[in-house]
Amino acid sequence: MKKFLGLSVIVLLAATLALPVGAQDFGAAFVVFDQVSVNGMVNFESVTLDQPGWLVIHADDGAGAPGNTLGTLYMESGTYPDVWVPIDMTLATPLVFAMIHKDDNEIGTFEFGAKDGADAPVEVNGEPVMASFNIAAIQVYDQLITSGQFAISSVTSPQNGWLAIHADESGTPGEVLGYTAVNDGTTADLSVTLSDAVTPIVWPVLHADTGIAGEFEFGTVEGADEAISVGNQNAALPIWTAPHVRVYDQPLGTSNELWFSQVLLDQSGWLVIHADDGGAPGEVLGYSSVLPVGLSTGVVVVIEPSTIGNTVWAMLHYDTGTAATYEFGEVDGADMPVLDAGGSPVMDSLVILPPEQPVDGEAEALESFTSETVSLTEWGIVMPASIPAGKVVFTVTNDGTVPHNFEIEGNGVEQGFETDLAPGETRTLEIELSPGTYRIYCPVSDHAESGMEFELTVTG
């Protein structure tokens, strides 16, 4: 009998750090556990800061101490539950370190290591506010299977082992479709040859190599090469190989937009947002630009204003009428919903949440900020076309496959990142913007000329 039990269950660790707050002290606390990291994100149960600063993840330097910076998250003062920090999976190590850093130079720009003395770690009695924790990580995205090949961006394993791709069996990993060896640490750019029994959902799973070294024996030798478990969680995740949209409850952006991390299509089409009509999709509230075959990331859909707490439906439609013209409901038979193997529309519901706010702390200070999400892709910049004046925190993600950057110019402003963003990397940039028109572009090579240029209107 196949078992998905952790052969190497790492002891669950809660790292909780709290500091006394005095006139000159920086008060900070966070709770983090050993965990499986999926697609470059690590999770904190809660984070508390009594003044603005940075939550920073560092790799292991090979000697059990903090090394390279893997990811940063700028945070205003307050208490935040369920915090996610993006990390650079190409540099990830099985042991990582969480630290709190100051933001004491250029506000909203992480300068530790780049500018002497800037954004140093918070210390108490000469020791940094820090905790180490263990991760196993798989960075892989929804994909159509071409020539039987399944692509994985990277895996981070606490030991030598295997990455096996399993068929879906009632929502859990089933039959092994293919596998490849991985080493202790991070292995990048993997490809696994799959058998013909590919299911609409497959499960990449990290396995230990505990039987005969170099032989994958899971399912054939009792107890051999079981799934690796970290923090009481198997290193496994579901990946779609058929049309799908990943849906999360979320607040509306400042331009009434919703954001979707991954949309997979087997022919060009649309992501359409429908109102709820008695538990089923109703009228159309908005739709994306036409999406190509394959995976689209960072898809934005602007919808009609919707009340907080309302349910809406995200549904995939094919582009079957006039190319790039959405005609569903207007032209008979055009742009019909995408159906799954069972003949049901590919769709899911989500709830419009209230704007994110800290549980307590300086809520008034946060209200003076506008937060905007920016997606950099080949070859475009996805973000709202109009935002209000004032302080703006741009959360910029490189959703492409090559390095990109983010630059904003106009009305006396010329600001961007000092170094390029690697694929999958996310950074924040805080800027004070007055009313007017601004040019946003990618300054890397000829990326702007290739379409990565955007005009932003800031209203008074």
Tab-separated table of N, CA and C in Angstrom, residues 85-204:
chain	number	residue	atom	x	y	z
A	85	VAL	N	5.615	36.243	2.148
A	85	VAL	CA	6.798	36.942	1.647
A	85	VAL	C	7.338	36.188	0.428
A	86	PRO	N	7.483	36.860	-0.719
A	86	PRO	CA	8.074	36.196	-1.889
A	86	PRO	C	9.581	36.069	-1.734
A	87	ILE	N	10.118	34.929	-2.155
A	87	ILE	CA	11.560	34.716	-2.069
A	87	ILE	C	12.106	34.280	-3.428
A	88	ASP	N	13.401	34.477	-3.618
A	88	ASP	CA	14.092	34.065	-4.839
A	88	ASP	C	14.427	32.583	-4.716
A	89	MET	N	13.692	31.752	-5.448
A	89	MET	CA	13.869	30.313	-5.315
A	89	MET	C	15.201	29.831	-5.883
A	90	THR	N	15.828	30.604	-6.756
A	90	THR	CA	17.106	30.157	-7.321
A	90	THR	C	18.222	30.183	-6.280
A	91	LEU	N	18.030	30.949	-5.194
A	91	LEU	CA	19.035	31.053	-4.139
A	91	LEU	C	18.598	30.372	-2.848
A	92	ALA	N	17.421	29.749	-2.846
A	92	ALA	CA	16.851	29.199	-1.618
A	92	ALA	C	17.695	28.052	-1.068
A	93	THR	N	17.673	27.918	0.254
A	93	THR	CA	18.347	26.830	0.955
A	93	THR	C	17.333	26.151	1.871
A	94	PRO	N	17.551	24.890	2.237
A	94	PRO	CA	16.587	24.213	3.115
A	94	PRO	C	16.431	24.876	4.481
A	95	LEU	N	17.479	25.522	4.967
A	95	LEU	CA	17.414	26.312	6.196
A	95	LEU	C	17.430	27.780	5.811
A	96	VAL	N	16.459	28.551	6.298
A	96	VAL	CA	16.403	29.983	6.012
A	96	VAL	C	16.243	30.748	7.322
A	97	PHE	N	16.464	32.063	7.243
A	97	PHE	CA	16.428	32.913	8.427
A	97	PHE	C	15.464	34.073	8.192
A	98	ALA	N	14.618	34.338	9.177
A	98	ALA	CA	13.734	35.502	9.147
A	98	ALA	C	14.292	36.560	10.084
A	99	MET	N	14.332	37.808	9.597
A	99	MET	CA	14.855	38.912	10.389
A	99	MET	C	13.991	40.147	10.174
A	100	ILE	N	13.995	41.028	11.153
A	100	ILE	CA	13.372	42.344	11.024
A	100	ILE	C	14.473	43.373	10.778
A	101	HIS	N	14.313	44.171	9.718
A	101	HIS	CA	15.264	45.237	9.397
A	101	HIS	C	14.574	46.593	9.521
A	102	LYS	N	15.345	47.594	9.846
A	102	LYS	CA	14.835	48.963	9.885
A	102	LYS	C	14.595	49.485	8.468
A	103	ASP	N	13.838	50.553	8.362
A	103	ASP	CA	13.717	51.293	7.096
A	103	ASP	C	14.099	52.728	7.420
A	104	ASP	N	15.401	53.006	7.428
A	104	ASP	CA	15.877	54.267	7.997
A	104	ASP	C	16.637	55.143	7.013
A	105	ASN	N	16.549	54.837	5.714
A	105	ASN	CA	17.204	55.704	4.742
A	105	ASN	C	16.167	56.136	3.711
A	106	GLU	N	16.228	55.638	2.488
A	106	GLU	CA	15.197	55.952	1.500
A	106	GLU	C	13.976	55.095	1.804
A	107	ILE	N	12.898	55.749	2.225
A	107	ILE	CA	11.724	55.034	2.699
A	107	ILE	C	11.127	54.184	1.580
A	108	GLY	N	10.870	52.923	1.902
A	108	GLY	CA	10.247	52.022	0.944
A	108	GLY	C	11.211	51.350	-0.008
A	109	THR	N	12.520	51.618	0.144
A	109	THR	CA	13.535	50.961	-0.685
A	109	THR	C	14.484	50.198	0.229
A	110	PHE	N	14.606	48.897	0.028
A	110	PHE	CA	15.469	48.074	0.874
A	110	PHE	C	16.909	48.236	0.411
A	111	GLU	N	17.750	48.811	1.289
A	111	GLU	CA	19.111	49.184	0.899
A	111	GLU	C	20.190	48.467	1.699
A	112	PHE	N	19.790	47.516	2.538
A	112	PHE	CA	20.774	46.771	3.318
A	112	PHE	C	21.739	46.040	2.387
A	113	GLY	N	23.030	46.236	2.604
A	113	GLY	CA	24.042	45.607	1.761
A	113	GLY	C	24.404	46.412	0.539
A	114	ALA	N	23.521	47.370	0.159
A	114	ALA	CA	23.798	48.203	-1.010
A	114	ALA	C	24.273	49.590	-0.610
A	115	LYS	N	23.883	50.049	0.585
A	115	LYS	CA	24.281	51.371	1.068
A	115	LYS	C	24.744	51.214	2.508
A	116	ASP	N	25.941	51.672	2.795
A	116	ASP	CA	26.534	51.490	4.116
A	116	ASP	C	25.610	52.004	5.214
A	117	GLY	N	25.331	51.124	6.188
A	117	GLY	CA	24.572	51.515	7.366
A	117	GLY	C	23.078	51.578	7.193
A	118	ALA	N	22.580	51.411	5.973
A	118	ALA	CA	21.139	51.565	5.734
A	118	ALA	C	20.388	50.270	6.020
A	119	ASP	N	19.202	50.421	6.591
A	119	ASP	CA	18.243	49.320	6.780
A	119	ASP	C	18.884	48.121	7.474
A	120	ALA	N	19.620	48.394	8.539
A	120	ALA	CA	20.308	47.330	9.266
A	120	ALA	C	19.312	46.473	10.042
A	121	PRO	N	19.695	45.244	10.385
A	121	PRO	CA	18.815	44.411	11.214
A	121	PRO	C	18.553	45.059	12.569
A	122	VAL	N	17.346	44.880	13.073
A	122	VAL	CA	17.010	45.336	14.419
A	122	VAL	C	17.740	44.444	15.419
A	123	GLU	N	18.371	45.043	16.424
A	123	GLU	CA	19.123	44.282	17.413
A	123	GLU	C	18.641	44.587	18.820
A	124	VAL	N	18.769	43.600	19.688
A	124	VAL	CA	18.543	43.756	21.121
A	124	VAL	C	19.749	43.165	21.835
A	125	ASN	N	20.377	43.959	22.669
A	125	ASN	CA	21.589	43.528	23.379
A	125	ASN	C	22.653	43.010	22.409
A	126	GLY	N	22.724	43.674	21.259
A	126	GLY	CA	23.744	43.328	20.285
A	126	GLY	C	23.449	42.130	19.420
A	127	GLU	N	22.265	41.542	19.571
A	127	GLU	CA	21.899	40.371	18.781
A	127	GLU	C	20.723	40.703	17.868
A	128	PRO	N	20.752	40.245	16.604
A	128	PRO	CA	19.642	40.541	15.690
A	128	PRO	C	18.362	39.818	16.102
A	129	VAL	N	17.225	40.463	15.799
A	129	VAL	CA	15.921	39.824	15.987
A	129	VAL	C	15.759	38.826	14.841
A	130	MET	N	15.921	37.540	15.137
A	130	MET	CA	16.066	36.554	14.070
A	130	MET	C	15.585	35.191	14.539
A	131	ALA	N	15.048	34.416	13.605
A	131	ALA	CA	14.735	33.010	13.856
A	131	ALA	C	14.997	32.225	12.583
A	132	SER	N	15.508	31.018	12.730
A	132	SER	CA	15.700	30.141	11.576
A	132	SER	C	14.529	29.170	11.481
A	133	PHE	N	14.229	28.739	10.260
A	133	PHE	CA	13.215	27.700	10.070
A	133	PHE	C	13.544	26.923	8.804
A	134	ASN	N	12.932	25.761	8.677
A	134	ASN	CA	13.223	24.840	7.581
A	134	ASN	C	12.144	24.906	6.517
A	135	ILE	N	12.557	24.776	5.261
A	135	ILE	CA	11.592	24.730	4.168
A	135	ILE	C	11.954	23.596	3.208
A	136	ALA	N	10.930	23.087	2.552
A	136	ALA	CA	11.092	22.357	1.295
A	136	ALA	C	10.273	23.149	0.301
A	137	ALA	N	10.728	23.247	-0.928
A	137	ALA	CA	10.068	24.162	-1.860
A	137	ALA	C	9.954	23.543	-3.238
A	138	ILE	N	8.819	23.824	-3.875
A	138	ILE	CA	8.594	23.435	-5.264
A	138	ILE	C	8.083	24.663	-6.000
A	139	GLN	N	8.775	25.066	-7.048
A	139	GLN	CA	8.328	26.178	-7.881
A	139	GLN	C	7.928	25.619	-9.239
A	140	VAL	N	6.621	25.556	-9.464
A	140	VAL	CA	6.087	24.969	-10.685
A	140	VAL	C	4.733	25.603	-10.950
A	141	TYR	N	4.357	25.690	-12.212
A	141	TYR	CA	3.147	26.412	-12.584
A	141	TYR	C	2.230	25.528	-13.426
A	142	ASP	N	0.947	25.883	-13.430
A	142	ASP	CA	-0.005	25.211	-14.307
A	142	ASP	C	0.526	25.244	-15.738
A	143	GLN	N	0.301	24.164	-16.477
A	143	GLN	CA	0.894	24.084	-17.820
A	143	GLN	C	0.191	23.043	-18.671
A	144	LEU	N	0.187	23.286	-19.971
A	144	LEU	CA	-0.227	22.277	-20.930
A	144	LEU	C	0.952	21.338	-21.170
A	145	ILE	N	0.690	20.049	-21.266
A	145	ILE	CA	1.762	19.077	-21.468
A	145	ILE	C	2.068	18.975	-22.959
A	146	THR	N	3.320	19.255	-23.320
A	146	THR	CA	3.768	19.196	-24.712
A	146	THR	C	4.818	18.106	-24.860
A	147	SER	N	4.590	17.184	-25.781
A	147	SER	CA	5.530	16.082	-26.049
A	147	SER	C	5.846	15.278	-24.795
A	148	GLY	N	4.868	15.203	-23.893
A	148	GLY	CA	5.035	14.389	-22.698
A	148	GLY	C	5.964	14.956	-21.658
A	149	GLN	N	6.361	16.240	-21.786
A	149	GLN	CA	7.320	16.847	-20.868
A	149	GLN	C	6.620	17.763	-19.865
A	150	PHE	N	6.998	17.620	-18.589
A	150	PHE	CA	6.471	18.457	-17.516
A	150	PHE	C	7.617	19.292	-16.959
A	151	ALA	N	7.450	20.625	-16.942
A	151	ALA	CA	8.532	21.540	-16.570
A	151	ALA	C	8.389	22.012	-15.129
A	152	ILE	N	9.498	22.045	-14.413
A	152	ILE	CA	9.543	22.538	-13.032
A	152	ILE	C	10.642	23.585	-12.953
A	153	SER	N	10.314	24.758	-12.444
A	153	SER	CA	11.310	25.831	-12.370
A	153	SER	C	12.429	25.492	-11.396
A	154	SER	N	12.066	25.029	-10.191
A	154	SER	CA	13.094	24.659	-9.216
A	154	SER	C	12.463	23.881	-8.072
A	155	VAL	N	13.297	23.122	-7.375
A	155	VAL	CA	12.891	22.479	-6.127
A	155	VAL	C	14.001	22.699	-5.109
A	156	THR	N	13.617	22.814	-3.848
A	156	THR	CA	14.579	22.907	-2.752
A	156	THR	C	14.273	21.777	-1.787
A	157	SER	N	15.223	20.884	-1.609
A	157	SER	CA	15.005	19.681	-0.806
A	157	SER	C	15.991	19.632	0.354
A	158	PRO	N	15.548	19.156	1.527
A	158	PRO	CA	16.466	19.035	2.665
A	158	PRO	C	17.405	17.836	2.556
A	159	GLN	N	17.235	17.006	1.515
A	159	GLN	CA	18.093	15.833	1.350
A	159	GLN	C	18.057	15.380	-0.106
A	160	ASN	N	19.010	14.529	-0.496
A	160	ASN	CA	18.962	13.944	-1.826
A	160	ASN	C	17.686	13.121	-1.976
A	161	GLY	N	17.108	13.164	-3.162
A	161	GLY	CA	15.864	12.434	-3.337
A	161	GLY	C	15.356	12.497	-4.758
A	162	TRP	N	14.030	12.598	-4.870
A	162	TRP	CA	13.368	12.522	-6.162
A	162	TRP	C	12.238	13.531	-6.229
A	163	LEU	N	12.006	14.048	-7.412
A	163	LEU	CA	10.763	14.759	-7.680
A	163	LEU	C	9.940	13.847	-8.580
A	164	ALA	N	8.815	13.375	-8.054
A	164	ALA	CA	7.929	12.494	-8.813
A	164	ALA	C	6.658	13.245	-9.162
A	165	ILE	N	6.147	13.005	-10.357
A	165	ILE	CA	4.877	13.581	-10.785
A	165	ILE	C	3.824	12.478	-10.702
A	166	HIS	N	2.804	12.725	-9.887
A	166	HIS	CA	1.746	11.747	-9.658
A	166	HIS	C	0.466	12.173	-10.370
A	167	ALA	N	-0.293	11.194	-10.846
A	167	ALA	CA	-1.641	11.469	-11.330
A	167	ALA	C	-2.530	11.850	-10.152
A	168	ASP	N	-3.628	12.511	-10.444
A	168	ASP	CA	-4.598	12.860	-9.405
A	168	ASP	C	-5.521	11.669	-9.152
A	169	GLU	N	-5.744	11.390	-7.883
A	169	GLU	CA	-6.639	10.305	-7.492
A	169	GLU	C	-7.567	10.825	-6.404
A	170	SER	N	-8.730	11.355	-6.839
A	170	SER	CA	-9.738	11.889	-5.910
A	170	SER	C	-9.162	12.988	-5.029
A	171	GLY	N	-8.358	13.873	-5.634
A	171	GLY	CA	-7.835	15.015	-4.905
A	171	GLY	C	-6.567	14.760	-4.131
A	172	THR	N	-5.925	13.610	-4.337
A	172	THR	CA	-4.653	13.299	-3.686
A	172	THR	C	-3.710	12.674	-4.710
A	173	PRO	N	-2.386	12.628	-4.414
A	173	PRO	CA	-1.450	12.011	-5.350
A	173	PRO	C	-1.724	10.521	-5.529
A	174	GLY	N	-1.740	10.072	-6.786
A	174	GLY	CA	-1.990	8.669	-7.086
A	174	GLY	C	-0.813	8.034	-7.793
A	175	GLU	N	-1.066	7.422	-8.936
A	175	GLU	CA	-0.048	6.711	-9.703
A	175	GLU	C	1.098	7.643	-10.105
A	176	VAL	N	2.325	7.122	-10.060
A	176	VAL	CA	3.496	7.886	-10.495
A	176	VAL	C	3.552	7.902	-12.018
A	177	LEU	N	3.605	9.120	-12.592
A	177	LEU	CA	3.650	9.289	-14.047
A	177	LEU	C	5.073	9.469	-14.568
A	178	GLY	N	5.981	9.865	-13.690
A	178	GLY	CA	7.366	10.092	-14.077
A	178	GLY	C	8.131	10.669	-12.899
A	179	TYR	N	9.463	10.650	-12.963
A	179	TYR	CA	10.264	11.157	-11.849
A	179	TYR	C	11.662	11.524	-12.334
A	180	THR	N	12.354	12.315	-11.503
A	180	THR	CA	13.744	12.674	-11.771
A	180	THR	C	14.459	12.875	-10.446
A	181	ALA	N	15.765	12.702	-10.423
A	181	ALA	CA	16.547	12.846	-9.199
A	181	ALA	C	16.780	14.319	-8.880
A	182	VAL	N	16.824	14.645	-7.583
A	182	VAL	CA	17.167	15.989	-7.121
A	182	VAL	C	18.200	15.859	-6.004
A	183	ASN	N	18.986	16.912	-5.823
A	183	ASN	CA	20.017	16.919	-4.799
A	183	ASN	C	19.577	17.709	-3.583
A	184	ASP	N	20.272	17.493	-2.483
A	184	ASP	CA	20.109	18.327	-1.300
A	184	ASP	C	20.369	19.777	-1.699
A	185	GLY	N	19.455	20.680	-1.329
A	185	GLY	CA	19.569	22.078	-1.731
A	185	GLY	C	18.621	22.382	-2.870
A	186	THR	N	19.002	23.329	-3.718
A	186	THR	CA	18.123	23.775	-4.805
A	186	THR	C	18.600	23.227	-6.144
A	187	THR	N	17.660	22.641	-6.878
A	187	THR	CA	17.893	22.165	-8.240
A	187	THR	C	16.952	22.922	-9.159
A	188	ALA	N	17.473	23.533	-10.217
A	188	ALA	CA	16.662	24.389	-11.092
A	188	ALA	C	16.472	23.753	-12.464
A	189	ASP	N	15.419	24.239	-13.150
A	189	ASP	CA	15.154	23.904	-14.559
A	189	ASP	C	15.089	22.396	-14.790
A	190	LEU	N	14.104	21.775	-14.164
A	190	LEU	CA	13.910	20.337	-14.302
A	190	LEU	C	12.843	20.035	-15.346
A	191	SER	N	12.957	18.883	-15.971
A	191	SER	CA	11.930	18.394	-16.887
A	191	SER	C	11.721	16.916	-16.609
A	192	VAL	N	10.455	16.505	-16.497
A	192	VAL	CA	10.123	15.114	-16.214
A	192	VAL	C	9.296	14.575	-17.374
A	193	THR	N	9.706	13.440	-17.918
A	193	THR	CA	8.942	12.778	-18.972
A	193	THR	C	7.803	11.990	-18.334
A	194	LEU	N	6.572	12.260	-18.793
A	194	LEU	CA	5.388	11.639	-18.207
A	194	LEU	C	4.861	10.521	-19.094
A	195	SER	N	4.184	9.577	-18.462
A	195	SER	CA	3.485	8.535	-19.207
A	195	SER	C	2.241	9.132	-19.850
A	196	ASP	N	1.516	8.317	-20.596
A	196	ASP	CA	0.339	8.817	-21.315
A	196	ASP	C	-0.872	9.007	-20.414
A	197	ALA	N	-0.800	8.594	-19.151
A	197	ALA	CA	-1.966	8.623	-18.266
A	197	ALA	C	-2.083	9.943	-17.512
A	198	VAL	N	-1.775	11.056	-18.187
A	198	VAL	CA	-1.816	12.367	-17.534
A	198	VAL	C	-3.260	12.748	-17.227
A	199	THR	N	-3.504	13.209	-16.009
A	199	THR	CA	-4.829	13.642	-15.572
A	199	THR	C	-4.911	15.162	-15.617
A	200	PRO	N	-6.134	15.751	-15.594
A	200	PRO	CA	-6.251	17.215	-15.632
A	200	PRO	C	-5.522	17.920	-14.496
A	201	ILE	N	-5.328	17.218	-13.390
A	201	ILE	CA	-4.511	17.701	-12.278
A	201	ILE	C	-3.419	16.669	-12.037
A	202	VAL	N	-2.187	17.128	-11.861
A	202	VAL	CA	-1.094	16.239	-11.461
A	202	VAL	C	-0.468	16.798	-10.192
A	203	TRP	N	0.296	15.951	-9.505
A	203	TRP	CA	0.887	16.320	-8.220
A	203	TRP	C	2.403	16.147	-8.253
A	204	PRO	N	3.181	17.217	-8.352
A	204	PRO	CA	4.619	17.110	-8.089
A	204	PRO	C	4.840	16.848	-6.593
